[in-house]
Tab-separated table of C-alpha atoms and ligand atoms in Angstrom:
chain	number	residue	atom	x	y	z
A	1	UNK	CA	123.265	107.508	118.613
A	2	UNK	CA	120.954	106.512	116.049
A	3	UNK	CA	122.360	106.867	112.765
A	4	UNK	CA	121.301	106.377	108.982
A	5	UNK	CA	124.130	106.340	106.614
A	6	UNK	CA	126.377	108.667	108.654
A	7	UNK	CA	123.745	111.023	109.273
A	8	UNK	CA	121.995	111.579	112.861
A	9	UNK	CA	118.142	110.761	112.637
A	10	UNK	CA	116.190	113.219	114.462
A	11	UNK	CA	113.786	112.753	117.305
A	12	UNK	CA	110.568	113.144	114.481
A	13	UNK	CA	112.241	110.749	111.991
A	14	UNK	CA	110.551	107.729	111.310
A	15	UNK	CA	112.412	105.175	112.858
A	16	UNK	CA	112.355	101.139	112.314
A	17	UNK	CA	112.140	99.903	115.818
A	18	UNK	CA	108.740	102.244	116.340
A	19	UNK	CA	107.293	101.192	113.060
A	20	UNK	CA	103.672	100.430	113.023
A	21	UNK	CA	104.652	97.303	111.879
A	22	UNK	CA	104.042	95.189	109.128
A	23	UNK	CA	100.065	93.527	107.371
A	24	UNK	CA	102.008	89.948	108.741
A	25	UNK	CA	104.273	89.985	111.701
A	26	UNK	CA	107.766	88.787	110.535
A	27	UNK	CA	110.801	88.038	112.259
A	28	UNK	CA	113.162	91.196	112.257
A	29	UNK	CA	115.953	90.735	109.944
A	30	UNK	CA	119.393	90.164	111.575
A	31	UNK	CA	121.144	92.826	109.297
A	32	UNK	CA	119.218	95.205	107.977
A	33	UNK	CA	116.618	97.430	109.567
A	34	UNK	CA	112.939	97.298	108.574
A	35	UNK	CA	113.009	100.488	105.937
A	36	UNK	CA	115.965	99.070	103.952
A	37	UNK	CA	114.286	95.475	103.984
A	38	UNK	CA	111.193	97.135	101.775
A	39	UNK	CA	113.619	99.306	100.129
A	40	UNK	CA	114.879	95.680	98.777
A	41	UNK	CA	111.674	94.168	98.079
A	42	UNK	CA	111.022	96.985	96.023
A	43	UNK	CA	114.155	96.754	93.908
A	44	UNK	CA	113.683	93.113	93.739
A	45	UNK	CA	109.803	93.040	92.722
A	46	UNK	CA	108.507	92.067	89.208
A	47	UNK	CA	106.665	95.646	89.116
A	48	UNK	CA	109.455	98.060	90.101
A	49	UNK	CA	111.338	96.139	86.905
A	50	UNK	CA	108.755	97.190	84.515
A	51	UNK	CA	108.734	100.341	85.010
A	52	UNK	CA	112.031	101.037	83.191
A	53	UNK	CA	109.622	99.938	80.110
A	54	UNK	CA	106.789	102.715	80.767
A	55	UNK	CA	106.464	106.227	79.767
A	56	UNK	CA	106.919	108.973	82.227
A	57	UNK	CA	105.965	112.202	79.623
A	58	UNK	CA	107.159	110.793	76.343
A	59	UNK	CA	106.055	107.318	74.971
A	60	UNK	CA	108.913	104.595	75.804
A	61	UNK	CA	109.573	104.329	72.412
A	62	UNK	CA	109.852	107.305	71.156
A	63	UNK	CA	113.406	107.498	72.269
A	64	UNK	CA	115.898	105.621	74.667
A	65	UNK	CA	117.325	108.709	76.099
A	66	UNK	CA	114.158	110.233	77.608
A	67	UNK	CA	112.769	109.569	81.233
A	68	UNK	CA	111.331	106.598	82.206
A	69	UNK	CA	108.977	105.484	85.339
A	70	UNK	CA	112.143	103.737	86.608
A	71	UNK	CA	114.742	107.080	85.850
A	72	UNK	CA	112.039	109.196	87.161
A	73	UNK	CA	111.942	106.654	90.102
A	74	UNK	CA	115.419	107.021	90.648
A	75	UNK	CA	115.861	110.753	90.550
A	76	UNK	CA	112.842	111.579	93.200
A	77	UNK	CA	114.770	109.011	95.754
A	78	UNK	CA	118.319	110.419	94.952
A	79	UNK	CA	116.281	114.231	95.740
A	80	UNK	CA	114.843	113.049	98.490
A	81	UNK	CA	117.941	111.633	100.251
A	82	UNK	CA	119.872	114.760	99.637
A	83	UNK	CA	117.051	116.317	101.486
A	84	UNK	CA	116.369	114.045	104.139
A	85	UNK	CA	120.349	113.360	105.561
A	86	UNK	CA	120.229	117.144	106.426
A	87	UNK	CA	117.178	117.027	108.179
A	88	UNK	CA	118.053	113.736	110.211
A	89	UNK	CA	115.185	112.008	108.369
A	90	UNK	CA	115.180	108.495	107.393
A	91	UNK	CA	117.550	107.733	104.384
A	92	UNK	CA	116.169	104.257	104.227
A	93	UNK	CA	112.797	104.793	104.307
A	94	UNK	CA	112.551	107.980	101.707
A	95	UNK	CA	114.445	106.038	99.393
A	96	UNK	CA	111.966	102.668	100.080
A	97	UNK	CA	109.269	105.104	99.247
A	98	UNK	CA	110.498	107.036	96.382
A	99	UNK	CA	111.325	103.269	94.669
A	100	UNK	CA	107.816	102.212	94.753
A	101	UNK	CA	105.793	105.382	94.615
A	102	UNK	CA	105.205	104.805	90.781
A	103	UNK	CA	104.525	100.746	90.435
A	104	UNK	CA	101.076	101.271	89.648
A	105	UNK	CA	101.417	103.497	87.478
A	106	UNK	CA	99.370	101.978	83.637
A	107	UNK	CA	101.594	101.942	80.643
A	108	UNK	CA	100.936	105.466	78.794
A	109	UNK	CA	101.451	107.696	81.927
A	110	UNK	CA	98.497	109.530	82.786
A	111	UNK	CA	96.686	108.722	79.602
A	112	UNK	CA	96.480	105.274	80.369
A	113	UNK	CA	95.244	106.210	83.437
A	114	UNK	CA	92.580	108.295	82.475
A	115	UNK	CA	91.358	105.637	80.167
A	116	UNK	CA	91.557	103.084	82.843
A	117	UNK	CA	89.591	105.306	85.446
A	118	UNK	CA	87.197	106.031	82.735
A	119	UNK	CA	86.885	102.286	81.665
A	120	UNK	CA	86.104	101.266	85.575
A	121	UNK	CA	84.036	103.863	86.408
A	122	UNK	CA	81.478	102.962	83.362
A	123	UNK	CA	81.849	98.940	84.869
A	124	UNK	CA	81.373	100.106	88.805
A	125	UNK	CA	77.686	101.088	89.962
A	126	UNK	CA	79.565	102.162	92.956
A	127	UNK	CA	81.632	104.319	90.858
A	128	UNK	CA	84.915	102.682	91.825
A	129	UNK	CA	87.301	104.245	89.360
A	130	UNK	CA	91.108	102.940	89.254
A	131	UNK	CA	93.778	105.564	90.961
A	132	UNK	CA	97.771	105.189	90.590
A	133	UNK	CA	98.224	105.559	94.388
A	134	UNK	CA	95.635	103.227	95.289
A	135	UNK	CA	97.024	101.171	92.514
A	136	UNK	CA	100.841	101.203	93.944
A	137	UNK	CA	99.539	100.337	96.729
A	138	UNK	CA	97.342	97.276	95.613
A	139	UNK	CA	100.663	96.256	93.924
A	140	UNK	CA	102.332	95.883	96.993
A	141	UNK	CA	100.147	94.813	98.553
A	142	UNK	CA	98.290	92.085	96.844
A	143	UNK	CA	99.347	91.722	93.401
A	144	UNK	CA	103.190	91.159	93.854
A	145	UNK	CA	103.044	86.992	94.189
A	146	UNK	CA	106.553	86.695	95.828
A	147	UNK	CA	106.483	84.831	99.550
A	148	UNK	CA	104.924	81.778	100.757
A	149	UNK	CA	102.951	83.067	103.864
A	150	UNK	CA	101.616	86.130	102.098
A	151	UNK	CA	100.013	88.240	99.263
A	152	UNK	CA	102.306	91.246	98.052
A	153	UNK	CA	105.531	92.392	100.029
A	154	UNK	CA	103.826	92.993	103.307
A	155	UNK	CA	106.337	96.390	103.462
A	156	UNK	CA	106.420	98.588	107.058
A	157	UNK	CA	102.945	100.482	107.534
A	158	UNK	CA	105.818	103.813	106.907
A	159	UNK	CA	106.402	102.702	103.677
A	160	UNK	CA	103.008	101.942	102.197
A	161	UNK	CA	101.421	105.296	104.134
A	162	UNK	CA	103.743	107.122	101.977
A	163	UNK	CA	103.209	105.837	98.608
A	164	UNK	CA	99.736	106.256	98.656
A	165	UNK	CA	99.791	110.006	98.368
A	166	UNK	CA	96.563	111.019	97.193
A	167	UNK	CA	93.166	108.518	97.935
A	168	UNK	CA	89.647	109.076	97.470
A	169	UNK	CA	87.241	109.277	100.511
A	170	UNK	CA	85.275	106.019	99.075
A	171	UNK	CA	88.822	104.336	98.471
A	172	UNK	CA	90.197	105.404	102.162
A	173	UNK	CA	86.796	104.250	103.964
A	174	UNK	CA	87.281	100.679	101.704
A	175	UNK	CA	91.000	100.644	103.326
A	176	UNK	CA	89.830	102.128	106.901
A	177	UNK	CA	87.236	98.908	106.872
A	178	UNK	CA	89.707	95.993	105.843
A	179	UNK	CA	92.635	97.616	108.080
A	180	UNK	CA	91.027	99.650	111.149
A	181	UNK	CA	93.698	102.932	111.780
A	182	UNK	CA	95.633	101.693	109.076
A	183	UNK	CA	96.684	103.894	105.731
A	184	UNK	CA	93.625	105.029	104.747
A	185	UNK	CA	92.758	106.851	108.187
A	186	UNK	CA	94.713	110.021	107.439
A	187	UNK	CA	92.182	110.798	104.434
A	188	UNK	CA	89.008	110.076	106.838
A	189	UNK	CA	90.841	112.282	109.407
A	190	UNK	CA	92.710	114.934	107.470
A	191	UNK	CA	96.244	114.189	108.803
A	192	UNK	CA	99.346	114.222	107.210
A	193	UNK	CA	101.378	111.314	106.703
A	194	UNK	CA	105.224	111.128	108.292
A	195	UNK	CA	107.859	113.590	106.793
A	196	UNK	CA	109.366	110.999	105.426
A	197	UNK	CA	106.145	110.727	103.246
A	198	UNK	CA	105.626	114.591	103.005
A	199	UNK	CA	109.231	114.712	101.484
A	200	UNK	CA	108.957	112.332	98.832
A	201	UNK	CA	105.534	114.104	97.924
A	202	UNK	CA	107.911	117.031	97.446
A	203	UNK	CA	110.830	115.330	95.588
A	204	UNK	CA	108.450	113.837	92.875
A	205	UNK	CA	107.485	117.400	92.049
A	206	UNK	CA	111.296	118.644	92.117
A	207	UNK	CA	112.453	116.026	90.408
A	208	UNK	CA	109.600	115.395	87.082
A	209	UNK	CA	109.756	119.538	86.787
A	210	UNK	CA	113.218	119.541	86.209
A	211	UNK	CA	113.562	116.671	83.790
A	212	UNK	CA	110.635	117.389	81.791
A	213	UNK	CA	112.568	120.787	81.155
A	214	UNK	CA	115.427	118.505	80.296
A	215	UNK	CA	113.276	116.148	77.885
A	216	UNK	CA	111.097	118.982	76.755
A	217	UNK	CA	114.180	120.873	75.168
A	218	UNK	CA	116.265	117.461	73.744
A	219	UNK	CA	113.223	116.486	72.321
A	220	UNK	CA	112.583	119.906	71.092
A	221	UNK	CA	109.317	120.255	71.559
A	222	UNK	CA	110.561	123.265	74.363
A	223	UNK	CA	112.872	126.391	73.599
A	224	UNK	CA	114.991	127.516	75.995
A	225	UNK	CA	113.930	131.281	74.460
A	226	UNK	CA	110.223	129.737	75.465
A	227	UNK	CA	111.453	128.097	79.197
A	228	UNK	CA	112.341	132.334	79.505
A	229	UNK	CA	108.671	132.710	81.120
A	230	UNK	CA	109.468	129.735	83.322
A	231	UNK	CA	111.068	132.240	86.022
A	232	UNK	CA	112.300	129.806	88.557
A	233	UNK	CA	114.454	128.222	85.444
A	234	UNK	CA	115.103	131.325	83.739
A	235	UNK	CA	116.633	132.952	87.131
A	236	UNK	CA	119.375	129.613	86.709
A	237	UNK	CA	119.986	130.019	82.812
A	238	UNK	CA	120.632	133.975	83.459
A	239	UNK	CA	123.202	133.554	86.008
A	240	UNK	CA	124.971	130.491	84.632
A	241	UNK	CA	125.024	132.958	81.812
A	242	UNK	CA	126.597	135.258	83.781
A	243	UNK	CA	129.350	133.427	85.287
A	244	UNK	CA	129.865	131.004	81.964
A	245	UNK	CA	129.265	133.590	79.019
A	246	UNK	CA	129.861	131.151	76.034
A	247	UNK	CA	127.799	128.415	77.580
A	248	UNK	CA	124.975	127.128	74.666
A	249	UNK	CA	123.168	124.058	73.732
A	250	UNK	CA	122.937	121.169	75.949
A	251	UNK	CA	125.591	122.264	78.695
A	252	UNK	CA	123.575	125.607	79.011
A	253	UNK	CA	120.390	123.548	79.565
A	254	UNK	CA	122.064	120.885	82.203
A	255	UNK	CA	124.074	123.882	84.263
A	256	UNK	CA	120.578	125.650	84.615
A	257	UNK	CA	118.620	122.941	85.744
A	258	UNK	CA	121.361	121.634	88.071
A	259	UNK	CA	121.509	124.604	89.652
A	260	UNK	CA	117.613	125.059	89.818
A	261	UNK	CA	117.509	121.541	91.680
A	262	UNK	CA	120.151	122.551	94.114
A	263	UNK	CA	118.042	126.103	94.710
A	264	UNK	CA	115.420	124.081	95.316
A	265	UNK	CA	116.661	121.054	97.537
A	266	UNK	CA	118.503	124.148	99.658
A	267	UNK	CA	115.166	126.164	100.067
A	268	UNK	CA	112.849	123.015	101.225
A	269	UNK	CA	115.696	122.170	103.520
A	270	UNK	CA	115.851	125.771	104.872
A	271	UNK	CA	111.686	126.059	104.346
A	272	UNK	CA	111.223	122.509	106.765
A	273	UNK	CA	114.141	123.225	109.474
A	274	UNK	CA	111.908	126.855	110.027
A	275	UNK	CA	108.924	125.334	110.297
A	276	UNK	CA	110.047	121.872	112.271
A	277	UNK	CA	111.456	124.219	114.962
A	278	UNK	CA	108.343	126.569	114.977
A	279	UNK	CA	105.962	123.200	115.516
A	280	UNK	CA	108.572	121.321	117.215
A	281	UNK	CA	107.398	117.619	117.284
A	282	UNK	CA	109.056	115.216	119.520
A	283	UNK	CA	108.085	112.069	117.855
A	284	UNK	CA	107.204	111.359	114.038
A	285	UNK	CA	103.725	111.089	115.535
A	286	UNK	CA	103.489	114.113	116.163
A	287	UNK	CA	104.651	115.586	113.525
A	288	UNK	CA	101.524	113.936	111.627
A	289	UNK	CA	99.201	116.228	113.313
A	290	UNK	CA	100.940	119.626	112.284
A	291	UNK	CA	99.843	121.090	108.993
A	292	UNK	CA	102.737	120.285	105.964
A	293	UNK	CA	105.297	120.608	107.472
A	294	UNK	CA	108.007	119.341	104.606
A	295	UNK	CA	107.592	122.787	102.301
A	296	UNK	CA	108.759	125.116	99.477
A	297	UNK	CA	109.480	128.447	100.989
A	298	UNK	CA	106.670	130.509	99.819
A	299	UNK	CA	108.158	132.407	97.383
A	300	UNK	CA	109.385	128.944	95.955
A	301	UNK	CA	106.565	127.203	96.519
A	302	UNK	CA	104.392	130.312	93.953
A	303	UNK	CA	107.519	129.372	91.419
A	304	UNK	CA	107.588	126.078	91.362
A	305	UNK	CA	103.443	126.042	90.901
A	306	UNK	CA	104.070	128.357	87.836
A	307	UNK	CA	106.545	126.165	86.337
A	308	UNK	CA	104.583	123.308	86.324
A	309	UNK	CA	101.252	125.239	84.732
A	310	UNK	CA	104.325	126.073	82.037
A	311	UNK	CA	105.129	122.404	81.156
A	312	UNK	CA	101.765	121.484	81.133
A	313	UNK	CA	100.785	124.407	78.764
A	314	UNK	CA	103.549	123.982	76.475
A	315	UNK	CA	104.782	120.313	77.033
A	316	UNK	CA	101.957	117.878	78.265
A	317	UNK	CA	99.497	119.740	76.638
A	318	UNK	CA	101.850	119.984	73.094
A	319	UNK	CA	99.907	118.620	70.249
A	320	UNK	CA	102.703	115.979	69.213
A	321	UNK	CA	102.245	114.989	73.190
A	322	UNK	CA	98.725	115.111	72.595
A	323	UNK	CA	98.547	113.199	69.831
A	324	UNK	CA	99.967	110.313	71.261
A	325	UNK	CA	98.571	109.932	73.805
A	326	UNK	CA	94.958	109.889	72.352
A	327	UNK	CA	96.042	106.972	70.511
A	328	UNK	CA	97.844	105.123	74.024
A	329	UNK	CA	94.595	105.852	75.787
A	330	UNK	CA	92.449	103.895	72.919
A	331	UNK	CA	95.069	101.190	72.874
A	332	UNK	CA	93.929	100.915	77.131
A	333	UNK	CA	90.161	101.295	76.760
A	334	UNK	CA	90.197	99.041	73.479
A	335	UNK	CA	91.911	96.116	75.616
A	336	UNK	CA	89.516	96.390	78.352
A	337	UNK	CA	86.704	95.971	76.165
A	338	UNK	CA	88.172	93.348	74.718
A	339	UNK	CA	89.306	91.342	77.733
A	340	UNK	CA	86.297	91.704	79.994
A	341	UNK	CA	84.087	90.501	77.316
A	342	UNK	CA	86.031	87.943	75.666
A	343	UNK	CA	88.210	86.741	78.182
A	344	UNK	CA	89.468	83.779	75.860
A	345	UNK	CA	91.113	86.629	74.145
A	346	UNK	CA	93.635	86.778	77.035
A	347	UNK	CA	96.991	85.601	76.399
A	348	UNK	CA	97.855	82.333	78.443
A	349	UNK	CA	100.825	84.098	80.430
A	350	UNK	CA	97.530	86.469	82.088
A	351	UNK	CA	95.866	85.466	85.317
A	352	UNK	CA	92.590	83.153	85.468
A	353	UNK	CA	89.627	86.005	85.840
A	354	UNK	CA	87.261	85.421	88.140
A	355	UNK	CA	83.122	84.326	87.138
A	356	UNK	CA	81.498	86.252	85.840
A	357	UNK	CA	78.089	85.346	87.579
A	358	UNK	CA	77.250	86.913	91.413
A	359	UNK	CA	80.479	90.091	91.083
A	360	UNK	CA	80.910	90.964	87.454
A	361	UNK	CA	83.247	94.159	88.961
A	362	UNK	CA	85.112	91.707	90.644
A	363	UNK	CA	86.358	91.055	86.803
A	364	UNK	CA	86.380	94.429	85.816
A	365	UNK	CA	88.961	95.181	88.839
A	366	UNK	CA	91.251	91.950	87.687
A	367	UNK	CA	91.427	93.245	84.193
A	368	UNK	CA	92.196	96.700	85.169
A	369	UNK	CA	95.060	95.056	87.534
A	370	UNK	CA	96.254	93.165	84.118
A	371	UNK	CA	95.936	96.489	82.481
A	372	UNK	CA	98.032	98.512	84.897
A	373	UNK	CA	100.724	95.874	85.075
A	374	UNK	CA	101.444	95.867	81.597
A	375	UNK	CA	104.658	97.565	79.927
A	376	UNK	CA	104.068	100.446	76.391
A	377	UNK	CA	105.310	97.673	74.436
A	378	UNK	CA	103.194	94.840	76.148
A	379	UNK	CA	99.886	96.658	75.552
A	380	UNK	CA	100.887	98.004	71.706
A	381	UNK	CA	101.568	94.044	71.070
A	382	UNK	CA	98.496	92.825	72.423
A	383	UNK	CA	96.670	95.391	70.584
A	384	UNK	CA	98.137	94.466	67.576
A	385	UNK	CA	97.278	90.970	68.344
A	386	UNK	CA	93.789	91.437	68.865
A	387	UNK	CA	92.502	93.976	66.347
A	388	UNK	CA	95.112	94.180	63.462
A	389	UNK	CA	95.454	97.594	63.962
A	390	UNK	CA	99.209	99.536	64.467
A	391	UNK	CA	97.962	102.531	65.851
A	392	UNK	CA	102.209	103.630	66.299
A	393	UNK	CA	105.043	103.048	63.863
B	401	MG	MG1	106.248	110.222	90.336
């Protein structure tokens, strides 16, 4: 029987010996199957390390008891294994995925981001613009320097298919050309991407709703008397109420959003088995040509759509929120600037950038890379360095 981690993988699972293989063919590893292998090239990698140094909602160092890249990391794989044992999907490979779906993720969160994308997309005629899925995947596979024969961590096709989520049609036709039927397909095609993928898509929005509720409130810039129009969270506050009358503070908070997470894990699981036996695939194959079929029930689904239009109403959008990040995204576009016209102003730990001459995006794209891989701290230092300024305390 083929088993991962004492639970039975199911005919539509991913599974390691019908991979699609790997950029550079490798010898198979004597103990560990080819999911758990990137699983620990992940953990191991120079990118996956900084991400305990970059900001998830709140800047990383505002606070050390707030969410991280690397705790938000953590929580979407620890969802989406308590989702995928039940469904027989692969433990290994959800978890390889869920590690790494955030390394290219720019210090600032999505500010950084933005100013990043906005930076490139003045630089590119072509209007190449810089995307955190592309980018986690560019990470892994290129800009990770870590093996002798090869650029990046040359993980299982599985694995990178699923951490590039969301891609642009002009990114996916730049992928379909340098690797025919390889990750970028689906987009030109309008498949979907294993369950294995599909469920981590799903855990990363179960698992940042829940602890931005949980940072929101600790940092309180979020009421629970305001979460009260959230009603998927509300529903779990009233009846922990119920059942634990005195309950207040932060052990009201933590009992409702535990037992929103478990409502939540239980209805996907209930949601997928439905629709897996409606569609029944035979192989994982197959199961790429159905529509979604990793899902919120509907009802949950409508819930779990409002509650994130609350947080980023009330949290995201907050002016405090707001405020810094304005400031993290001129901290990015000021360093761009900076580096891609003065290169000399680079510090000597940063790569060589390439002439300026015949491809000037060619440099634009290397100090974007530098950019992305830098930690909050990193960038606020190097700021500091080159303009004098402290734009945070
Ligand atoms: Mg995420």
């Amino acid at each position: 029987m083929n088993t991962t981690h004492g639970g039975s993988l199911s005919p539509f699972a991913s599974h390691p010996d019908r991979s699609r293989g790997r950029r550079y063919t490798e010898v198979p590893s004597p103990g560990r199957n080819a999911f758990q292998r990137d699983r620990d090239r992940i953990v191991h990698s120079t990118a996956f390390r900084r991400l305990v140094y970059k900001t998830q909602v709140f800047l990383n160092h505002e606070g050390d008891l707030f969410r991280t890249r690397m705790t938000h990391s953590l929580e979407v794989a620890q969802i989406a294994r308590s989702i995928a044992r039940p469904l027989g999907l692969h433990e290994d490979l959800v978890e390889a995925i869920a590690l790494a779906h955030d390394v290219g993720h720019t210090p600032f969160g999505h500010a950084g981001q933005d100013a990043l994308n906005a930076c490139m997309l003045q630089v590119h005629p072509d209007r190449e613009g810089f995307e955190h899925n592309f980018q986690s995947l560019r990470v892994l596979d290129f800009l990770e320097v870590r093996y002798p024969q090869f650029e990046g961590l040359n993980l299982s096709f599985e694995t990178r298919e699923g951490v590039l989520k969301h891609c642009s049609q002009a990114n996916a036709r730049r992928l379909e050309a340098s690797e025919p039927g390889g990750v970028g397909q689906r987009f030109l095609a309008r498949t979907q991407p294993g369950l294995e993928a599909q469920l981590c898509n799903l855990a990363d929005e179960i698992a940042y709703n829940a602890h931005d509720i949980d940072d929101g409130v600790r940092s309180g810039l979020l009421s629970l008397e305001q979460l009260e129009e959230a009603q998927v969270f509300d529903r779990y506050r009233v009846k922990s109420l119920r059942q634990h009358p005195d309950l207040v503070g932060k052990r009201l908070l933590f009992e409702s959003i535990r037992r929103m997470l478990s409502a939540q894990i239980h209805d996907v699981i209930a949601s997928t088995r439905a629709l897996i036996e409606q569609a029944a695939p035979e192989t994982a194959d197959e199961a790429r040509q159905h529509p979604p079929l990793v899902c919120f029930s509907p009802t949950m689904a409508v819930q779990s759509a409002q509650l994130k239009h609350f947080l980023s109403r009330n949290l995201y959008r907050h002016p405090k929120v707001q405020d810094t990040t304005d400031r993290a995204r001129d901290v990015v576009a000021g360093l761009f600037e900076r580096y891609l016209t003065r290169p000399a102003d680079l510090p000597e730990s940063a790569p060589v950038l390439p002439p300026l001459d015949d491809k000037p995006t060619q440099r634009a794209r290397a100090v974007a890379d530098y950019i992305a891989g830098m930690t909050d701290r990193f960038a606020l230092r190097e700021h500091e360095r080159l303009t004098g300024q402290r734009l945070f305390d």
